[in-house]
PDB file of C-alpha atoms and ligand atoms in Angstrom:
ATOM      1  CA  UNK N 121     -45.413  28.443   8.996  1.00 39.00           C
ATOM      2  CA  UNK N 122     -45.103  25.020   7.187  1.00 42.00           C
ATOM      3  CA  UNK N 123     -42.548  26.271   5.180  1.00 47.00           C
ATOM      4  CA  UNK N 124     -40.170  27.894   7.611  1.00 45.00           C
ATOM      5  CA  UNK N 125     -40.553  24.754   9.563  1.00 45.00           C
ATOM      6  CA  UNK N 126     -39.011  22.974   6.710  1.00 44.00           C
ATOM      7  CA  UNK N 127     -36.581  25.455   6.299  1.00 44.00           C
ATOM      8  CA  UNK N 128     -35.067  25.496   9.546  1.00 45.00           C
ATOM      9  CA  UNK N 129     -35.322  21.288   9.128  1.00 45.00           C
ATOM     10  CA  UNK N 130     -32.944  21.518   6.269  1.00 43.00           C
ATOM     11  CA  UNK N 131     -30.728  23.845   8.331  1.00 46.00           C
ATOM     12  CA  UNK N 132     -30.355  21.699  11.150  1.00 47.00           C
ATOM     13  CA  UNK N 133     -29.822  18.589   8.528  1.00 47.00           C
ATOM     14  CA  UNK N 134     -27.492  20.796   7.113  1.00 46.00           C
ATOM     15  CA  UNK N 135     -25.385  21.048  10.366  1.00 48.00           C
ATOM     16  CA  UNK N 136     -25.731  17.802  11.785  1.00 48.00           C
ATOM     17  CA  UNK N 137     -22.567  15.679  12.023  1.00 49.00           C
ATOM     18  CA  UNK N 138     -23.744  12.817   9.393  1.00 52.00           C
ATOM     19  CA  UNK N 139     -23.092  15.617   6.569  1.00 59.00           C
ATOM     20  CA  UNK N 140     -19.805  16.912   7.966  1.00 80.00           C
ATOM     21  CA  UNK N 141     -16.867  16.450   5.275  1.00 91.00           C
ATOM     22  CA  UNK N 142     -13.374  16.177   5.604  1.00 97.00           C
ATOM     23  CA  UNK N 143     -11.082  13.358   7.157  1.00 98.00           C
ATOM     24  CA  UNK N 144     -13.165  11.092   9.661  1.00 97.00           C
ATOM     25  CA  UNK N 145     -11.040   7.959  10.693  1.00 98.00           C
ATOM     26  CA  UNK N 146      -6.768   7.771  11.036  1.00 98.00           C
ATOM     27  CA  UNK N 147      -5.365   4.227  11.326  1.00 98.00           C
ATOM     28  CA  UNK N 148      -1.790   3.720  12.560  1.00 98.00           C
ATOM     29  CA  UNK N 149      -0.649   0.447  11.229  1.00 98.00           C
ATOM     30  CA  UNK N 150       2.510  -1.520  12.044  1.00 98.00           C
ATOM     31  CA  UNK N 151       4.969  -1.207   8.808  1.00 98.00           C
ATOM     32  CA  UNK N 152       7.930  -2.780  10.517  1.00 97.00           C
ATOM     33  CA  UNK N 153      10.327  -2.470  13.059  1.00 98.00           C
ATOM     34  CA  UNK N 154      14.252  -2.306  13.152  1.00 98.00           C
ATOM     35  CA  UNK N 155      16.903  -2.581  15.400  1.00 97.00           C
ATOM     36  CA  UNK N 156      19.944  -0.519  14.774  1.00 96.00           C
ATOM     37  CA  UNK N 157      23.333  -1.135  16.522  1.00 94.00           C
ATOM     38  CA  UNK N 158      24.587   2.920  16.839  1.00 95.00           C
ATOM     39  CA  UNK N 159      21.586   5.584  16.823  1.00 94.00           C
ATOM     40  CA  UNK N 160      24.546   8.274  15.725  1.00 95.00           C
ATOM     41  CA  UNK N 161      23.763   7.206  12.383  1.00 94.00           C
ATOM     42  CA  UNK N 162      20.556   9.635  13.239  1.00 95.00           C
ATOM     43  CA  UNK N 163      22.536  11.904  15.424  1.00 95.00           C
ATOM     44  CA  UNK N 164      26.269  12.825  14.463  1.00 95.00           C
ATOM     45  CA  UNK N 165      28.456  12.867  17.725  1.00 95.00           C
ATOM     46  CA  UNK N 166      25.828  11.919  20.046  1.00 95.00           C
ATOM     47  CA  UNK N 167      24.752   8.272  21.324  1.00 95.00           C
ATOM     48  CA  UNK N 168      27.697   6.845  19.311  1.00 96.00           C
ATOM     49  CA  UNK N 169      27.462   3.333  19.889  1.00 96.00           C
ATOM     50  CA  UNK N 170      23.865   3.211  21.555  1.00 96.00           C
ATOM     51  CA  UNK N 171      21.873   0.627  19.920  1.00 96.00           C
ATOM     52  CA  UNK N 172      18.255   1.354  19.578  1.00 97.00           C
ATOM     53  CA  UNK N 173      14.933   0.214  17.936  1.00 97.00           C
ATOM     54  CA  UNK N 174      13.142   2.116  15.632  1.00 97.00           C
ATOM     55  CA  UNK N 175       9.008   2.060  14.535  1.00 98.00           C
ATOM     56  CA  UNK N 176       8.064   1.891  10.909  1.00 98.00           C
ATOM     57  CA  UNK N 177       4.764   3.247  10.816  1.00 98.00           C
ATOM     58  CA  UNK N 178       1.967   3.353   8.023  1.00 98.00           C
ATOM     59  CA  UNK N 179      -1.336   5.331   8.433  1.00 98.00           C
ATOM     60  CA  UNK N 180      -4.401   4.690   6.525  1.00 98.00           C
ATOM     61  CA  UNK N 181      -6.705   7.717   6.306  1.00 98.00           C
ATOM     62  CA  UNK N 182     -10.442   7.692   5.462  1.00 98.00           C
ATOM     63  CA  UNK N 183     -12.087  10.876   3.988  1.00 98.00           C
ATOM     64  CA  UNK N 184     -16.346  11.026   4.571  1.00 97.00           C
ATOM     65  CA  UNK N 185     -16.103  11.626   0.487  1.00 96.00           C
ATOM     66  CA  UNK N 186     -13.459  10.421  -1.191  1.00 96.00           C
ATOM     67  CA  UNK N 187     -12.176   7.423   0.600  1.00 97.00           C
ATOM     68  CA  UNK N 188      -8.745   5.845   1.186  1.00 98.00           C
ATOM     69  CA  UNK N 189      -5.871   7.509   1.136  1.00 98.00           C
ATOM     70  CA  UNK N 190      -2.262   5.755   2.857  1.00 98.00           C
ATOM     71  CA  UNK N 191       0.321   7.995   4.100  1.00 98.00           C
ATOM     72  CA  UNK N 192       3.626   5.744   3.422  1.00 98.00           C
ATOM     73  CA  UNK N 193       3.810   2.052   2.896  1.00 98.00           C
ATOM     74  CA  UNK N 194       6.762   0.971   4.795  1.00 98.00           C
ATOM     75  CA  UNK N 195       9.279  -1.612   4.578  1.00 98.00           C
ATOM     76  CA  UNK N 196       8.239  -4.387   2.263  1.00 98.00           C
ATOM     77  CA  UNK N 197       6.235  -6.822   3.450  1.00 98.00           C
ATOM     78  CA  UNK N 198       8.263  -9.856   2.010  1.00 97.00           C
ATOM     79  CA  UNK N 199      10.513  -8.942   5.102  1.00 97.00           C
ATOM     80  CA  UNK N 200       7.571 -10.737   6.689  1.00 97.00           C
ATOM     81  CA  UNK N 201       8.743 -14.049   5.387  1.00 96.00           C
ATOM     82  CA  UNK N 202      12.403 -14.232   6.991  1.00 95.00           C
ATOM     83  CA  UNK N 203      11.579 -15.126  10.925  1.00 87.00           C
ATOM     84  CA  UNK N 204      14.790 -13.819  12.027  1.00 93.00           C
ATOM     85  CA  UNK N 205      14.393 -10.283  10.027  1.00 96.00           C
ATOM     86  CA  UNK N 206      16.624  -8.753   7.197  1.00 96.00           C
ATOM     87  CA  UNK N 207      20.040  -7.277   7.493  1.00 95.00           C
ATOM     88  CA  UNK N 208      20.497  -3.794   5.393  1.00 91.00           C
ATOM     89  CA  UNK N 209      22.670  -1.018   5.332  1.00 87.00           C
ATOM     90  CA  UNK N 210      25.897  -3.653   5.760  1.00 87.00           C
ATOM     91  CA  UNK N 211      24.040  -5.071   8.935  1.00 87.00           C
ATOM     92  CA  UNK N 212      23.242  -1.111  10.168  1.00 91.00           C
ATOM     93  CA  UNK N 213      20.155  -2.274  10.350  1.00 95.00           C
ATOM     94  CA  UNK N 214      17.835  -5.477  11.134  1.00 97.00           C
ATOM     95  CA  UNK N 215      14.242  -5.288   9.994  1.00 98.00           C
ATOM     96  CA  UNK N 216      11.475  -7.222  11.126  1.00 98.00           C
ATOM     97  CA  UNK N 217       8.002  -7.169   9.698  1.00 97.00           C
ATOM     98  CA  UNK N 218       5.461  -8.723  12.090  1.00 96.00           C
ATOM     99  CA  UNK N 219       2.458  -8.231   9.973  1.00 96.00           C
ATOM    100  CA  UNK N 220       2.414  -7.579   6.381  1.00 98.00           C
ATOM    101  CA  UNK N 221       0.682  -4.167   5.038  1.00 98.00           C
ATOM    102  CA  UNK N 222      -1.475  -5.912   2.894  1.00 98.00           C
ATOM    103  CA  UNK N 223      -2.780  -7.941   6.063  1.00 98.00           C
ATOM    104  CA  UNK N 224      -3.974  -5.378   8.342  1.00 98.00           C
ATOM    105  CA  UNK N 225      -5.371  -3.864   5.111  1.00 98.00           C
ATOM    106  CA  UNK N 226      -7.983  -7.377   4.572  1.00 98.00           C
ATOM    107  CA  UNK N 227      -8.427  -6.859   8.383  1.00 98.00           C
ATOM    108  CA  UNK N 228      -9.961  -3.606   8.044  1.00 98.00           C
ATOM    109  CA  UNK N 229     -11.947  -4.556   4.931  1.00 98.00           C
ATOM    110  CA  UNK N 230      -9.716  -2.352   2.671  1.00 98.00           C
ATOM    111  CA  UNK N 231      -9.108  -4.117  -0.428  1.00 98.00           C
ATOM    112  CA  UNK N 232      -5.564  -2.650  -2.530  1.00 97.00           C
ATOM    113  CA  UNK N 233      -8.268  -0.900  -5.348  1.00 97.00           C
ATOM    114  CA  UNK N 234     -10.329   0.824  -2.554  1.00 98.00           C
ATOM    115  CA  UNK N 235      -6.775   2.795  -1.893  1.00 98.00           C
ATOM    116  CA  UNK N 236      -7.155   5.966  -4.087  1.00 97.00           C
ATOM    117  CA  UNK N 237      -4.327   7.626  -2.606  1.00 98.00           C
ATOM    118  CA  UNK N 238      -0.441   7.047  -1.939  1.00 98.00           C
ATOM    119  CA  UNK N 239       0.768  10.027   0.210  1.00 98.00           C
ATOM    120  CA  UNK N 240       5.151   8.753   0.579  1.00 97.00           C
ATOM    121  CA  UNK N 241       6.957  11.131   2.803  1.00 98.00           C
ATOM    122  CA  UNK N 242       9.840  10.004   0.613  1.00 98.00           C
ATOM    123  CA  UNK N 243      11.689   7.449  -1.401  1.00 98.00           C
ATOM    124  CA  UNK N 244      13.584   5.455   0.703  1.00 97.00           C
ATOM    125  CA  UNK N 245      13.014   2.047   1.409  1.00 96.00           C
ATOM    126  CA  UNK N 246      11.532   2.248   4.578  1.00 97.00           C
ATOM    127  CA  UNK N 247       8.981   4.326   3.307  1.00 98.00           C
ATOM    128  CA  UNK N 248       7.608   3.028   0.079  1.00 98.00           C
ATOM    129  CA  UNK N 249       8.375  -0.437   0.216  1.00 98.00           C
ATOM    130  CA  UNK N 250       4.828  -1.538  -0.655  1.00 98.00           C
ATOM    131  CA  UNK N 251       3.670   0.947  -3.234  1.00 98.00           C
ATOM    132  CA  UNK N 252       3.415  -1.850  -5.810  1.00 98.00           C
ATOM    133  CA  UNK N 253       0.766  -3.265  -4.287  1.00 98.00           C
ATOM    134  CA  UNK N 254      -1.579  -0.959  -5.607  1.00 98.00           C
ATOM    135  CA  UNK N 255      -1.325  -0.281  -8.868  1.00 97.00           C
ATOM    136  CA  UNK N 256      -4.230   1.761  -9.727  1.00 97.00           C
ATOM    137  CA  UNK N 257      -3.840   4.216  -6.851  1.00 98.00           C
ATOM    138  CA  UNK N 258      -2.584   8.227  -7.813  1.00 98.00           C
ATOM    139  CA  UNK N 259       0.784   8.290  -5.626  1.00 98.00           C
ATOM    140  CA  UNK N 260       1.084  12.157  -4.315  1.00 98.00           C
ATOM    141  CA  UNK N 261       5.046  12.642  -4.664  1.00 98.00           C
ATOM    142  CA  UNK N 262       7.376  15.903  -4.774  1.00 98.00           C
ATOM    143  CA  UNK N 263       8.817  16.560  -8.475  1.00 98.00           C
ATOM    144  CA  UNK N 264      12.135  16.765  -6.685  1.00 98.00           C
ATOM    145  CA  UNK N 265      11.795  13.542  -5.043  1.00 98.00           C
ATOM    146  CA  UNK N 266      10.490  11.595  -8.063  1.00 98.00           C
ATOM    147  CA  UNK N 267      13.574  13.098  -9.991  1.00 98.00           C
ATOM    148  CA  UNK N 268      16.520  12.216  -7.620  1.00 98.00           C
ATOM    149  CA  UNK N 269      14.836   9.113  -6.853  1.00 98.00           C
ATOM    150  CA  UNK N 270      14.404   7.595 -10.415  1.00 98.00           C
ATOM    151  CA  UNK N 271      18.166   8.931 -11.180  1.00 97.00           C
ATOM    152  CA  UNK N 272      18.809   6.302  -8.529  1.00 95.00           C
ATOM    153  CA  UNK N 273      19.979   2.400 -10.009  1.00 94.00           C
ATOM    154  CA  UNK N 274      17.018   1.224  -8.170  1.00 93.00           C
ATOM    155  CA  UNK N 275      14.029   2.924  -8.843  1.00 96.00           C
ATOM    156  CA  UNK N 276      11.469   3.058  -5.617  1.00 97.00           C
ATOM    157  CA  UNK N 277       8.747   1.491  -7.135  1.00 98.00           C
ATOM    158  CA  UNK N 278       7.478   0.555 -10.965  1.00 97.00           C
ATOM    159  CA  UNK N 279       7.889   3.808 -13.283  1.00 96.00           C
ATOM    160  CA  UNK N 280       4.760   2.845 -15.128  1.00 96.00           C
ATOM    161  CA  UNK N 281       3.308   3.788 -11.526  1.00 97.00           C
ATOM    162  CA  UNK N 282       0.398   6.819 -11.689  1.00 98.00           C
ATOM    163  CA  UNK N 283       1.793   9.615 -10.194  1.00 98.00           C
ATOM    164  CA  UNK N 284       1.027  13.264  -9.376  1.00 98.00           C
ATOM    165  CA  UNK N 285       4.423  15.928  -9.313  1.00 98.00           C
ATOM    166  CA  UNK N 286       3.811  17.866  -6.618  1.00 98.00           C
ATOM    167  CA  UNK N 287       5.761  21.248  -6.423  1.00 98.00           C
ATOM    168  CA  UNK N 288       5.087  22.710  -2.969  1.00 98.00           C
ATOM    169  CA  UNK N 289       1.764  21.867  -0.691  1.00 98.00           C
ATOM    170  CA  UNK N 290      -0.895  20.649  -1.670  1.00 98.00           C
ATOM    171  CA  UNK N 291      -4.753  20.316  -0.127  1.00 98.00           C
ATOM    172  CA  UNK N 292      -5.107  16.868  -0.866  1.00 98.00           C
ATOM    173  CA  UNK N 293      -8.968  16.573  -0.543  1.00 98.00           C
ATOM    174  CA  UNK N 294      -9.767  20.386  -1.285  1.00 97.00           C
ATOM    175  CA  UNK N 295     -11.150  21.062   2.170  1.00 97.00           C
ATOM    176  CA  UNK N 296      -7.839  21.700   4.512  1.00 97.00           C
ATOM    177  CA  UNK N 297      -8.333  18.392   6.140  1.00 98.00           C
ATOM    178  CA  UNK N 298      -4.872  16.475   4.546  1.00 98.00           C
ATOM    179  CA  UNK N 299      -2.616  19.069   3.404  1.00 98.00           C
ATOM    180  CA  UNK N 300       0.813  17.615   2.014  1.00 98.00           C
ATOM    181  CA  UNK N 301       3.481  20.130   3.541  1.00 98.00           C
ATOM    182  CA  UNK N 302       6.554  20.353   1.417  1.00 98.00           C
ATOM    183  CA  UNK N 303       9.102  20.000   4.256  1.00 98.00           C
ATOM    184  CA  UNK N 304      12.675  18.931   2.007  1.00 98.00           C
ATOM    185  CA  UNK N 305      16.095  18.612   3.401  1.00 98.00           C
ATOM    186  CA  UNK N 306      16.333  14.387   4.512  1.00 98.00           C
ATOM    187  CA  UNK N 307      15.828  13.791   0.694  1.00 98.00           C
ATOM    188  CA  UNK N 308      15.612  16.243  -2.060  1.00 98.00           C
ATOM    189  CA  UNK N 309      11.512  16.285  -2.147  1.00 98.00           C
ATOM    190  CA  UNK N 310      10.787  15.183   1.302  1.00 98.00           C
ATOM    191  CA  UNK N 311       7.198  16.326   2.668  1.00 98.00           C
ATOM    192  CA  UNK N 312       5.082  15.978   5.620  1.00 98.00           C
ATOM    193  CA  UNK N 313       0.967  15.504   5.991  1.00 98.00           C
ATOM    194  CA  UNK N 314      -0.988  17.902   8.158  1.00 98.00           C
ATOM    195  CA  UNK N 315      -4.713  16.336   9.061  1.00 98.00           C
ATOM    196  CA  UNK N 316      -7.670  17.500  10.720  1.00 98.00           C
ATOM    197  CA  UNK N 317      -9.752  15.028  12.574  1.00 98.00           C
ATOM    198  CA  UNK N 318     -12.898  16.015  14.213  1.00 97.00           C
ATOM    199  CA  UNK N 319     -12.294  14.622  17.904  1.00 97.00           C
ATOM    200  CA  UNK N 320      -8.729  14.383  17.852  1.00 98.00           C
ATOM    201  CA  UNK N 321      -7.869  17.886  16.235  1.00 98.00           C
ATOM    202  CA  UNK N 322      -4.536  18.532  14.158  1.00 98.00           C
ATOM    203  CA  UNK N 323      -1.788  15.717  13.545  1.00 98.00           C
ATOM    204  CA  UNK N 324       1.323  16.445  12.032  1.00 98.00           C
ATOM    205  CA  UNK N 325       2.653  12.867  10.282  1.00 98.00           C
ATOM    206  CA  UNK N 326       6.262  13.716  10.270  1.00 98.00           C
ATOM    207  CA  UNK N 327       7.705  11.724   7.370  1.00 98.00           C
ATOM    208  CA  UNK N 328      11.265  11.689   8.401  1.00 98.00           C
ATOM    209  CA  UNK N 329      11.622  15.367   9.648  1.00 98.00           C
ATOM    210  CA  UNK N 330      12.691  14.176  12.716  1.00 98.00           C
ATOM    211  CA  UNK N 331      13.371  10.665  13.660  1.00 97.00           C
ATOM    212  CA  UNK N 332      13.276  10.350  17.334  1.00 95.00           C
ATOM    213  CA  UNK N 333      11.804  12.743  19.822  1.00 96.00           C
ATOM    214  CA  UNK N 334      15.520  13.338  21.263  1.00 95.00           C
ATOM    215  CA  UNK N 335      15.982  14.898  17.750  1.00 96.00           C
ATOM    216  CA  UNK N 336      13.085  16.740  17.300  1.00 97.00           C
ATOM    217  CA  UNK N 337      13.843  18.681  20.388  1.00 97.00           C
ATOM    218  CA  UNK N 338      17.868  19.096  19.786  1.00 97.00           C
ATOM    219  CA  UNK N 339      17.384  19.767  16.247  1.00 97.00           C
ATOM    220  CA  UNK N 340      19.570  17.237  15.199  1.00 97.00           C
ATOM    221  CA  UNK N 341      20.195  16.490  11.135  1.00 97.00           C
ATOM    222  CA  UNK N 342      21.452  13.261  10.864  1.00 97.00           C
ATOM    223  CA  UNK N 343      24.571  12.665   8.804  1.00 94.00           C
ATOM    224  CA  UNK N 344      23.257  11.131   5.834  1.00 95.00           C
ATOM    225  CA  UNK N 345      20.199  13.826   4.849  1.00 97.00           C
ATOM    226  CA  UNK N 346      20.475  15.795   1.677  1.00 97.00           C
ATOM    227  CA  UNK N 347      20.518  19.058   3.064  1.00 98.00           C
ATOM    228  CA  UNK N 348      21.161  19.686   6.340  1.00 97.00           C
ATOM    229  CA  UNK N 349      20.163  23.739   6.225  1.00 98.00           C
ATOM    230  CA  UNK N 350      16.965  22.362   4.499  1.00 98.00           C
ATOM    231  CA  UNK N 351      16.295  20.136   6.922  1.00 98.00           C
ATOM    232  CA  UNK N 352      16.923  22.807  10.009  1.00 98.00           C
ATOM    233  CA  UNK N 353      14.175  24.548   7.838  1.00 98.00           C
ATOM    234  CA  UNK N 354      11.955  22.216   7.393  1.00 98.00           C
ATOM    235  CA  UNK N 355      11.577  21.322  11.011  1.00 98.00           C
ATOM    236  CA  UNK N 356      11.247  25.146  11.806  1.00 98.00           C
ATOM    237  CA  UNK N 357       8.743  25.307   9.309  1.00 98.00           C
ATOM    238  CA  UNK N 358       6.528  21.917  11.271  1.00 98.00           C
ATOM    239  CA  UNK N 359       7.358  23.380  14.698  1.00 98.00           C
ATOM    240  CA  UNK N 360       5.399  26.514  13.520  1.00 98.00           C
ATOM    241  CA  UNK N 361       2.678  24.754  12.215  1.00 98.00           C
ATOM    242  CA  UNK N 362       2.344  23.215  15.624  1.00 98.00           C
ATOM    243  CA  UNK N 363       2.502  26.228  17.796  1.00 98.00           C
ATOM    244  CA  UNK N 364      -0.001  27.510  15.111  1.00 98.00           C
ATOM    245  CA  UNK N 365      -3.151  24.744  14.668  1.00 98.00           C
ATOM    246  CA  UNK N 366      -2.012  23.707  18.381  1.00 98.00           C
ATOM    247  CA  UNK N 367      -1.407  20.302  16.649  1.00 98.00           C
ATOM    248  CA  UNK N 368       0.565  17.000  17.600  1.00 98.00           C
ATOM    249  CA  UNK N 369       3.787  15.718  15.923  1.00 98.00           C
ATOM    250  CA  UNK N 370       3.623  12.367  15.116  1.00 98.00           C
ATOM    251  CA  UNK N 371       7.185  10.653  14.821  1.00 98.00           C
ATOM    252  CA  UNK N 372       6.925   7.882  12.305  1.00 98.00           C
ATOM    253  CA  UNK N 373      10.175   6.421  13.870  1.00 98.00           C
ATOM    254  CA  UNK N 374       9.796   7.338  17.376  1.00 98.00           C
ATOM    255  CA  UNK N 375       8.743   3.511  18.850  1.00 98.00           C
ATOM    256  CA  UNK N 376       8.479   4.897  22.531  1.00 98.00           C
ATOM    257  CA  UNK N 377       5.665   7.437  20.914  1.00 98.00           C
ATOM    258  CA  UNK N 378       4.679   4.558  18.698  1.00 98.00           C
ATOM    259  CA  UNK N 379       3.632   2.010  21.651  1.00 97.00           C
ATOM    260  CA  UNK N 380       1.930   4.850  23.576  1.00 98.00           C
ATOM    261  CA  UNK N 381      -0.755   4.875  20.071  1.00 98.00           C
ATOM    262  CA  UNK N 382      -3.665   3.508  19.252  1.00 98.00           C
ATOM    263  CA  UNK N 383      -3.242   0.671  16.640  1.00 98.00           C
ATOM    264  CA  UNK N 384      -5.221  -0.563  14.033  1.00 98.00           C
ATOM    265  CA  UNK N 385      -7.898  -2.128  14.121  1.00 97.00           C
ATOM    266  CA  UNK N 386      -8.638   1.259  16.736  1.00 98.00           C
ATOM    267  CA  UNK N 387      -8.510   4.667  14.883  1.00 98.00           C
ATOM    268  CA  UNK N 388      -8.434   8.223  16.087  1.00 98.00           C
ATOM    269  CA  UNK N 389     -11.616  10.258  14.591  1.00 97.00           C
TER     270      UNK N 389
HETATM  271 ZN1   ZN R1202      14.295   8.296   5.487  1.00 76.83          ZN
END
């Protein structure tokens, strides 16, 4: 009897939610902000001459084994230094950083080298402005992004960086809780992240696949993207991943979607 009482001990150990694996604990963390003067840039032909403000949006995920991983770093955080914000794209654009990456990182207790993971959507500026600040962590990037983007004059971040070529999806933990989704079309290698939390259920972290809600829903491409049959693609391929795991998209430019979030020091689990 002893023994089958231990037994069934071990399988309710076994089951209990201190042993569970996978992603536990999603941060959303302020990257930046801009304010651009005509949203058409996003969507050809319509809202020419609308100004609007955009989100810039990091996310810090925790695994229960393996750690830290962040999903884009943003604009850079020197932007943080110029009170009045930085001018790009020929004025385009103004950024503002309120609070620096590495900031709400010390808030949280997360120090650069407990970051194992980079996880960048894609190259541009708004996107992997900070990946230089940690040096020792693997950054998760599509071959075809890495390619087109060190062709570039201005490479995104140091070559000497560690990298991993990714050609396609990949299960970034091994146990279907992050799964990079290879979704190109704004840039040659852009992808998306797909994450399982245990209370909140499946996220979609849209890189830029869409940029504003309005988009999402019209399927607009904006002007400047790579590939605009890609793209179409590409958000097909998220919208069925939605309907599918019944999950969320979560527009890293959509501010109205932005403010309705949780912010760190919060988290979704
Ligand atoms: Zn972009």
């Amino acid at each position: 009897m002893k023994r089958i009482g231990l037994l069934a001990t071990a399988l309710l150990l076994g089951a209990s939610p201190a042993l569970a694996q996978g992603v536990d604990r999603l941060y959303v963390l302020d990257c930046g902000w801009a304010h651009a003067a005509d949203q058409s840039r996003w969507s050809p032909g319509v809202n020419v001459g609308e100004p609007i403000d955009v989100s810039d949006n990091c996310y810090l995920i925790h695994h229960t084994q393996q750690g830290y991983m962040l999903w884009d770093t943003g604009i850079t955080d020197k932007v943080a230094a110029a009170p009045d914000g930085v001018s790009m794209l020929n004025g385009a654009m103004i950024w503002h950083r309120p609070k620096t990456l590495a900031a709400q990182l010390a808030a949280l207790g997360v120090k650069p080298d407990d970051i194992h993971l980079i996880g960048i959507s894609h190259t541009h500026a708004d996107h992997v402005g900070n990946v230089d600040l940690f040096p020792k962590a693997m950054v998760l990037i599509q071959k075809a992004e890495y390619d087109w983007a060190f062709a570039q004059p201005t490479p995104p971040f140091a070559a000497e960086h560690p990298v991993t070529k990714l050609e396609g999806d990949k299960d970034v933990f091994g146990d279907g809780s992050a799964v990079i989704l290879a979704t190109p079309g704004h840039t040659p290698g852009h992808e998306s992240l797909l994450l399982h939390l245990p209370k909140t259920g499946w996220v979609v972290l849209s890189g830029d696949v869409a940029h504003f809600r309005s988009n999402w829903e019209n399927r607009r491409v904006p002007g400047f993207n790579a590939d605009k049959e890609k793209s179409l693609a590409s958000m097909q391929r998220v919208a069925d991943i939605l309907a599918e795991k019944h999950a969320e998209l979560w527009i890293n430019h959509d501010k109205p979607q932005s403010d309705q979030q949780h912010h760190a020091p919060d988290y979704y689990e």
